[in-house]
mmCIF file of C-alpha atoms in Angstrom:
data_model
loop_
_atom_site.group_PDB
_atom_site.id
_atom_site.type_symbol
_atom_site.label_atom_id
_atom_site.label_comp_id
_atom_site.label_asym_id
_atom_site.label_seq_id
_atom_site.Cartn_x
_atom_site.Cartn_y
_atom_site.Cartn_z
ATOM 1 C CA MET C 2 203.747 105.030 235.209
ATOM 2 C CA ILE C 3 202.646 107.624 232.624
ATOM 3 C CA ARG C 4 201.894 111.550 232.541
ATOM 4 C CA VAL C 5 198.599 112.676 231.053
ATOM 5 C CA LEU C 6 198.163 116.499 230.342
ATOM 6 C CA TYR C 7 195.054 118.434 229.332
ATOM 7 C CA PHE C 8 194.887 121.391 227.916
ATOM 8 C CA ALA C 9 192.809 124.769 227.185
ATOM 9 C CA ARG C 10 188.823 123.926 227.074
ATOM 10 C CA LEU C 11 189.290 120.614 228.016
ATOM 11 C CA ARG C 12 191.132 121.255 231.344
ATOM 12 C CA ASP C 13 188.709 124.167 232.455
ATOM 13 C CA ARG C 14 185.980 121.204 231.880
ATOM 14 C CA LEU C 15 187.965 118.647 233.886
ATOM 15 C CA GLY C 16 189.537 120.651 236.594
ATOM 16 C CA VAL C 17 192.681 119.101 235.859
ATOM 17 C CA ALA C 18 196.025 119.921 234.214
ATOM 18 C CA GLU C 19 198.329 116.973 234.806
ATOM 19 C CA GLU C 20 198.236 113.611 236.548
ATOM 20 C CA GLN C 21 200.162 110.367 236.690
ATOM 21 C CA LEU C 22 198.929 107.260 236.152
ATOM 22 C CA GLU C 23 200.237 104.196 238.134
ATOM 23 C CA THR C 24 198.507 101.710 235.711
ATOM 24 C CA PHE C 25 197.225 102.253 232.274
ATOM 25 C CA PRO C 26 195.770 100.364 229.286
ATOM 26 C CA PRO C 27 197.953 99.568 226.462
ATOM 27 C CA THR C 28 196.932 101.970 223.640
ATOM 28 C CA LEU C 29 195.943 105.815 223.693
ATOM 29 C CA GLY C 30 192.523 104.722 222.439
ATOM 30 C CA ALA C 31 192.212 102.330 225.505
ATOM 31 C CA LEU C 32 192.936 105.088 227.749
ATOM 32 C CA ARG C 33 190.850 107.742 226.280
ATOM 33 C CA GLU C 34 188.052 105.096 226.918
ATOM 34 C CA GLN C 35 188.749 104.898 230.307
ATOM 35 C CA LEU C 36 189.088 108.661 231.079
ATOM 36 C CA ALA C 37 185.670 108.914 229.445
ATOM 37 C CA ALA C 38 184.072 106.186 231.653
ATOM 38 C CA ARG C 39 185.066 108.288 234.892
ATOM 39 C CA GLY C 40 181.596 109.965 234.540
ATOM 40 C CA GLY C 41 180.318 113.183 235.009
ATOM 41 C CA ASP C 42 182.639 115.599 233.396
ATOM 42 C CA TRP C 43 184.941 113.375 232.271
ATOM 43 C CA GLY C 44 182.393 111.564 229.874
ATOM 44 C CA GLU C 45 181.062 114.474 228.235
ATOM 45 C CA ALA C 46 184.115 116.332 227.773
ATOM 46 C CA PHE C 47 185.837 113.429 226.195
ATOM 47 C CA SER C 48 182.533 112.950 223.503
ATOM 48 C CA ASP C 49 183.624 116.368 221.827
ATOM 49 C CA ARG C 50 186.309 115.957 219.311
ATOM 50 C CA VAL C 51 189.710 115.402 221.222
ATOM 51 C CA LEU C 52 192.871 115.516 219.899
ATOM 52 C CA MET C 53 195.716 113.327 221.546
ATOM 53 C CA ALA C 54 199.252 113.140 221.342
ATOM 54 C CA VAL C 55 201.834 110.762 222.840
ATOM 55 C CA ASN C 56 205.337 111.996 223.622
ATOM 56 C CA GLN C 57 204.662 115.650 222.097
ATOM 57 C CA GLU C 58 203.601 114.052 218.524
ATOM 58 C CA MET C 59 199.940 113.672 217.602
ATOM 59 C CA ALA C 60 198.911 110.277 217.721
ATOM 60 C CA GLY C 61 195.778 107.903 216.871
ATOM 61 C CA PRO C 62 193.922 105.622 218.999
ATOM 62 C CA GLU C 63 195.835 102.579 218.258
ATOM 63 C CA THR C 64 199.321 103.959 219.509
ATOM 64 C CA PRO C 65 200.838 101.730 222.195
ATOM 65 C CA LEU C 66 201.490 103.263 225.509
ATOM 66 C CA ALA C 67 204.621 102.489 227.643
ATOM 67 C CA ASP C 68 206.085 103.129 230.812
ATOM 68 C CA GLY C 69 207.407 106.893 230.957
ATOM 69 C CA ASP C 70 205.351 108.017 228.153
ATOM 70 C CA GLU C 71 203.749 111.615 228.543
ATOM 71 C CA VAL C 72 200.286 111.908 226.959
ATOM 72 C CA GLY C 73 198.024 115.130 225.750
ATOM 73 C CA PHE C 74 194.339 115.523 225.414
ATOM 74 C CA PHE C 75 193.241 118.738 223.988
ATOM 75 C CA PRO C 76 190.698 120.394 221.566
ATOM 76 C CA PRO C 77 191.079 121.138 218.108
ATOM 77 C CA VAL C 78 193.660 123.621 218.005
ATOM 78 C CA THR C 79 193.067 127.472 217.057
ATOM 79 C CA GLY C 80 196.438 129.166 216.903
ATOM 80 C CA GLY C 81 197.670 131.457 214.256
ATOM 81 C CA MET M 4 218.241 125.998 205.219
ATOM 82 C CA LYS M 5 218.295 128.430 207.912
ATOM 83 C CA THR M 6 215.507 128.031 210.298
ATOM 84 C CA ARG M 7 214.617 130.282 213.264
ATOM 85 C CA ILE M 8 211.788 129.236 215.092
ATOM 86 C CA ALA M 9 210.335 130.841 218.307
ATOM 87 C CA VAL M 10 207.151 130.900 220.642
ATOM 88 C CA GLN M 11 207.652 133.655 223.226
ATOM 89 C CA THR M 12 205.343 136.238 225.391
ATOM 90 C CA GLU M 13 207.633 139.278 223.604
ATOM 91 C CA PRO M 14 206.596 141.158 220.866
ATOM 92 C CA PHE M 15 208.506 140.712 217.517
ATOM 93 C CA ASP M 16 209.753 143.260 214.621
ATOM 94 C CA LEU M 17 208.684 142.538 210.931
ATOM 95 C CA ALA M 18 211.823 144.460 209.533
ATOM 96 C CA GLU M 19 214.142 142.899 212.052
ATOM 97 C CA GLU M 20 213.149 139.614 211.513
ATOM 98 C CA THR M 21 213.116 140.087 207.574
ATOM 99 C CA ALA M 22 216.787 141.794 207.630
ATOM 100 C CA ARG M 23 218.101 138.526 210.217
ATOM 101 C CA LEU M 24 216.268 136.126 207.502
ATOM 102 C CA SER M 25 217.938 137.357 204.444
ATOM 103 C CA ALA M 26 221.543 138.636 205.954
ATOM 104 C CA GLY M 27 224.437 137.120 204.217
ATOM 105 C CA ASP M 28 222.607 135.175 201.663
ATOM 106 C CA VAL M 29 222.781 136.626 198.284
ATOM 107 C CA THR M 30 220.975 133.652 196.502
ATOM 108 C CA ILE M 31 217.631 134.953 197.979
ATOM 109 C CA GLY M 32 215.645 136.915 195.528
ATOM 110 C CA ALA M 33 212.110 137.020 196.852
ATOM 111 C CA VAL M 34 210.983 136.925 200.623
ATOM 112 C CA ALA M 35 207.382 136.687 201.615
ATOM 113 C CA SER M 36 205.771 136.986 204.752
ATOM 114 C CA PHE M 37 202.470 136.529 206.823
ATOM 115 C CA LEU M 38 201.946 138.560 210.061
ATOM 116 C CA GLY M 39 198.888 137.772 211.959
ATOM 117 C CA LEU M 40 197.165 140.348 214.500
ATOM 118 C CA VAL M 41 195.142 140.428 217.324
ATOM 119 C CA ARG M 42 191.726 141.124 215.637
ATOM 120 C CA GLY M 43 189.048 143.296 217.962
ATOM 121 C CA HIS M 44 185.956 141.758 216.696
ATOM 122 C CA ASN M 45 184.972 137.693 216.223
ATOM 123 C CA ARG M 46 182.153 135.637 214.944
ATOM 124 C CA VAL M 47 181.433 132.611 217.134
ATOM 125 C CA GLY M 48 178.363 131.256 215.932
ATOM 126 C CA GLU M 49 175.465 133.847 215.866
ATOM 127 C CA ASP M 50 177.334 135.598 218.206
ATOM 128 C CA ASP M 51 179.139 138.734 216.655
ATOM 129 C CA ALA M 52 181.366 140.293 219.268
ATOM 130 C CA ASP M 53 184.093 142.700 220.172
ATOM 131 C CA ILE M 54 186.684 141.268 222.421
ATOM 132 C CA ALA M 55 188.861 143.080 224.990
ATOM 133 C CA THR M 56 191.912 140.513 224.997
ATOM 134 C CA LEU M 57 193.303 137.750 223.656
ATOM 135 C CA THR M 58 195.180 134.527 225.471
ATOM 136 C CA LEU M 59 197.296 132.455 223.943
ATOM 137 C CA GLU M 60 197.664 128.607 225.665
ATOM 138 C CA HIS M 61 200.109 126.419 224.074
ATOM 139 C CA TYR M 62 201.460 122.867 225.082
ATOM 140 C CA PRO M 63 205.446 123.723 225.930
ATOM 141 C CA GLY M 64 207.887 121.353 223.993
ATOM 142 C CA MET M 65 205.130 119.918 221.713
ATOM 143 C CA THR M 66 204.500 123.579 219.781
ATOM 144 C CA GLU M 67 208.260 123.849 218.863
ATOM 145 C CA LYS M 68 207.995 120.171 217.577
ATOM 146 C CA ALA M 69 205.044 120.940 215.732
ATOM 147 C CA LEU M 70 206.604 124.083 214.099
ATOM 148 C CA HIS M 71 210.096 122.481 213.088
ATOM 149 C CA ARG M 72 207.823 119.442 211.452
ATOM 150 C CA ILE M 73 205.778 121.814 209.712
ATOM 151 C CA VAL M 74 208.696 124.116 208.294
ATOM 152 C CA ASP M 75 211.107 120.736 207.252
ATOM 153 C CA ALA M 76 207.816 119.984 204.959
ATOM 154 C CA ALA M 77 207.786 122.721 203.542
ATOM 155 C CA ALA M 78 211.493 122.567 202.746
ATOM 156 C CA GLU M 79 210.363 119.326 201.252
ATOM 157 C CA ARG M 80 208.109 120.579 198.645
ATOM 158 C CA TRP M 81 209.818 124.188 197.582
ATOM 159 C CA PRO M 82 213.330 125.316 197.329
ATOM 160 C CA LEU M 83 213.846 127.356 200.500
ATOM 161 C CA GLN M 84 216.749 129.126 201.807
ATOM 162 C CA ALA M 85 215.316 130.086 204.919
ATOM 163 C CA VAL M 86 212.145 130.205 206.796
ATOM 164 C CA THR M 87 211.325 131.862 209.973
ATOM 165 C CA VAL M 88 208.316 131.146 212.579
ATOM 166 C CA ILE M 89 207.121 133.364 215.498
ATOM 167 C CA HIS M 90 204.361 132.607 217.349
ATOM 168 C CA ARG M 91 203.167 134.675 220.736
ATOM 169 C CA VAL M 92 201.531 133.267 223.704
ATOM 170 C CA GLY M 93 200.125 134.495 226.908
ATOM 171 C CA GLU M 94 197.885 137.791 226.865
ATOM 172 C CA LEU M 95 197.599 139.953 223.849
ATOM 173 C CA ARG M 96 196.220 143.628 223.070
ATOM 174 C CA LEU M 97 194.206 144.102 220.264
ATOM 175 C CA GLY M 98 196.253 145.032 217.311
ATOM 176 C CA GLU M 99 199.381 143.358 218.576
ATOM 177 C CA PRO M 100 201.218 140.949 216.363
ATOM 178 C CA ILE M 101 200.214 137.184 217.150
ATOM 179 C CA VAL M 102 202.210 135.286 214.542
ATOM 180 C CA LEU M 103 204.872 135.890 211.798
ATOM 181 C CA VAL M 104 206.002 133.569 209.232
ATOM 182 C CA LEU M 105 208.548 134.555 206.649
ATOM 183 C CA THR M 106 210.080 132.456 203.655
ATOM 184 C CA ALA M 107 213.046 133.262 201.559
ATOM 185 C CA SER M 108 213.649 131.792 198.210
ATOM 186 C CA ALA M 109 215.337 132.687 194.836
ATOM 187 C CA HIS M 110 212.094 133.305 193.289
ATOM 188 C CA ARG M 111 208.575 134.286 194.298
ATOM 189 C CA GLN M 112 206.527 131.570 193.726
ATOM 190 C CA ALA M 113 208.296 129.073 195.927
ATOM 191 C CA ALA M 114 208.165 131.873 198.976
ATOM 192 C CA PHE M 115 204.438 132.646 198.420
ATOM 193 C CA ASP M 116 203.052 129.246 198.559
ATOM 194 C CA ALA M 117 205.367 127.986 200.970
ATOM 195 C CA CYS M 118 204.488 130.818 203.542
ATOM 196 C CA GLN M 119 200.636 129.986 202.906
ATOM 197 C CA PHE M 120 201.394 126.419 203.560
ATOM 198 C CA ILE M 121 203.259 126.675 206.778
ATOM 199 C CA MET M 122 200.248 129.022 208.034
ATOM 200 C CA ASP M 123 197.552 126.493 206.844
ATOM 201 C CA ILE M 124 199.300 123.798 208.492
ATOM 202 C CA LEU M 125 200.013 125.481 211.463
ATOM 203 C CA LYS M 126 196.545 126.453 211.905
ATOM 204 C CA THR M 127 195.334 123.208 212.336
ATOM 205 C CA GLU M 128 198.391 120.847 213.677
ATOM 206 C CA ALA M 129 200.258 123.176 215.906
ATOM 207 C CA PRO M 130 198.571 123.024 219.600
ATOM 208 C CA PHE M 131 197.863 126.715 220.552
ATOM 209 C CA TRP M 132 194.537 127.562 221.726
ATOM 210 C CA LYS M 133 192.895 130.750 221.437
ATOM 211 C CA LYS M 134 191.105 132.544 224.600
ATOM 212 C CA GLU M 135 188.983 135.352 224.429
ATOM 213 C CA ARG M 136 188.030 137.992 226.882
ATOM 214 C CA LEU M 137 185.127 140.026 226.155
ATOM 215 C CA PRO M 138 184.520 143.542 227.353
ATOM 216 C CA ASP M 139 182.125 142.692 230.214
ATOM 217 C CA GLY M 140 184.689 140.463 231.478
ATOM 218 C CA GLY M 141 183.472 137.479 230.324
ATOM 219 C CA GLU M 142 185.918 134.787 228.569
ATOM 220 C CA ARG M 143 185.512 131.976 226.268
ATOM 221 C CA TRP M 144 187.582 129.837 224.214
ATOM 222 C CA VAL M 145 187.678 130.158 220.481
ATOM 223 C CA ASP M 146 186.240 127.076 218.362
ATOM 224 C CA ALA M 147 188.395 125.840 215.361
ATOM 225 C CA ARG M 148 186.965 126.884 212.058
ATOM 226 C CA GLU M 149 185.952 124.450 209.344
ATOM 227 C CA SER M 150 187.475 126.558 206.557
ATOM 228 C CA ASP M 151 191.049 126.426 208.704
ATOM 229 C CA SER M 152 190.456 122.427 208.140
ATOM 230 C CA GLU M 153 189.787 122.594 204.417
ATOM 231 C CA ALA M 154 192.785 125.138 203.703
ATOM 232 C CA ALA M 155 195.357 122.618 205.417
ATOM 233 C CA ALA M 156 193.507 119.717 203.598
ATOM 234 C CA ARG M 157 193.711 121.389 199.980
ATOM 235 C CA TRP M 158 197.642 121.184 200.703
ATOM 236 C CA LEU M 159 197.664 117.374 201.376
ATOM 237 C CA ARG M 160 195.351 116.353 198.109
ATOM 238 C CA ASP M 161 197.923 118.608 195.812
#
């Protein structure tokens, strides 16, 4: 199982802050594609630039996923 | 290196933080500071608008890790004795402080450069997001700026 978190504008568009996935694809990029394929708001939201993190570190699409991982999806950051 | 990193809802005090940063270390000859304030006016595309309040969201846990990594990267590039980074979250009023970066070194150039580096990288890598509330009650998420990406990329090229 992995835990998936969504933040800021992306979370507002999806209407979901957090979910647990019992089954998940082998890589972060494949997970993103799987989420985008849910259709409706999901396809649209993931067509924008979305940053990704695995276990609270920025990560690229080739990053492998393992049981217990925490995955974060969020828009480009605007702090400071 | 003495490091203080905080993500908090409470305000902070520049003078107090500066005194705490350099206390007891007489090898420090220079402290540079950057203080970011909530600006009452923002341009989004063609829309130039006044804002009422600003709300800062973050990714708890990842934010602190990202700030530590940025400070560590600064310490690898410049000889620093102490660094403080404080970033506020939650709802902030106009004119209130949002972010503070203090860098302490023996000489000014390292302190100036490290302070700018930390802010430039923070702007593109630390997971904070700003949402503006407008005077009419409407809300909008702030878009990332291309100029911020360019400022961060400059350090990675050098």
